[in-house]
Amino acid sequence: MERQYTNVMEEIVVTWIKVLISGMEYQTFCSCSKCKNDIITLSLNNLRLITM
């Protein structure tokens, strides 16, 4: 049996990037796949890990 893992933070960041880039205030940003992936990568790399 193969396990399937999902990075929930990645899904949240990808959704927010799509929402933000579609907004009027971000129309001057490049929305090609390379730029979107760069933004997603930078965002995920700068998230803080919360430990308990």
Short mmCIF file of C-alpha atoms in Angstrom, two decimals:
data_model
loop_
_atom_site.label_atom_id
_atom_site.label_comp_id
_atom_site.label_asym_id
_atom_site.label_seq_id
_atom_site.Cartn_x
_atom_site.Cartn_y
_atom_site.Cartn_z
CA MET A 1 0.00 0.00 0.00
CA GLU A 2 1.44 3.33 -1.05
CA ARG A 3 0.86 6.35 1.19
CA GLN A 4 -0.35 9.60 -0.28
CA TYR A 5 0.78 12.77 1.52
CA THR A 6 -0.56 16.27 1.06
CA ASN A 7 1.24 19.45 2.01
CA VAL A 8 -1.67 21.49 3.33
CA MET A 9 0.40 24.70 3.63
CA GLU A 10 1.31 24.42 -0.04
CA GLU A 11 -2.36 24.14 -0.99
CA ILE A 12 -3.20 27.20 1.13
CA VAL A 13 -0.35 29.28 -0.34
CA VAL A 14 -1.19 28.28 -3.93
CA THR A 15 -4.85 29.24 -3.38
CA TRP A 16 -3.92 32.62 -1.86
CA ILE A 17 -1.47 33.39 -4.68
CA LYS A 18 -4.18 32.67 -7.27
CA VAL A 19 -6.62 34.93 -5.40
CA LEU A 20 -4.13 37.76 -4.94
CA ILE A 21 -2.79 37.71 -8.51
CA SER A 22 -6.33 37.91 -9.87
CA GLY A 23 -7.02 41.08 -7.84
CA MET A 24 -6.93 44.53 -9.43
CA GLU A 25 -4.02 45.79 -7.29
CA TYR A 26 -1.73 43.03 -8.61
CA GLN A 27 -2.46 43.37 -12.33
CA THR A 28 1.02 44.79 -12.96
CA PHE A 29 2.64 41.59 -11.66
CA CYS A 30 3.70 38.93 -14.13
CA SER A 31 1.40 35.93 -13.82
CA CYS A 32 3.33 33.41 -15.93
CA SER A 33 3.84 29.98 -14.39
CA LYS A 34 7.54 30.61 -13.63
CA CYS A 35 6.79 33.81 -11.69
CA LYS A 36 3.86 32.21 -9.85
CA ASN A 37 6.04 29.25 -8.89
CA ASP A 38 8.78 31.62 -7.69
CA ILE A 39 6.28 33.48 -5.49
CA ILE A 40 4.90 30.21 -4.13
CA THR A 41 8.40 28.88 -3.40
CA LEU A 42 9.51 32.06 -1.66
CA SER A 43 6.30 32.15 0.38
CA LEU A 44 6.62 28.53 1.50
CA ASN A 45 10.30 28.95 2.35
CA ASN A 46 9.53 31.96 4.54
CA LEU A 47 6.74 30.37 6.57
CA ARG A 48 7.59 29.84 10.20
CA LEU A 49 7.38 26.38 11.68
CA ILE A 50 5.13 26.34 14.73
CA THR A 51 6.22 23.79 17.30
CA MET A 52 4.42 22.81 20.44
#
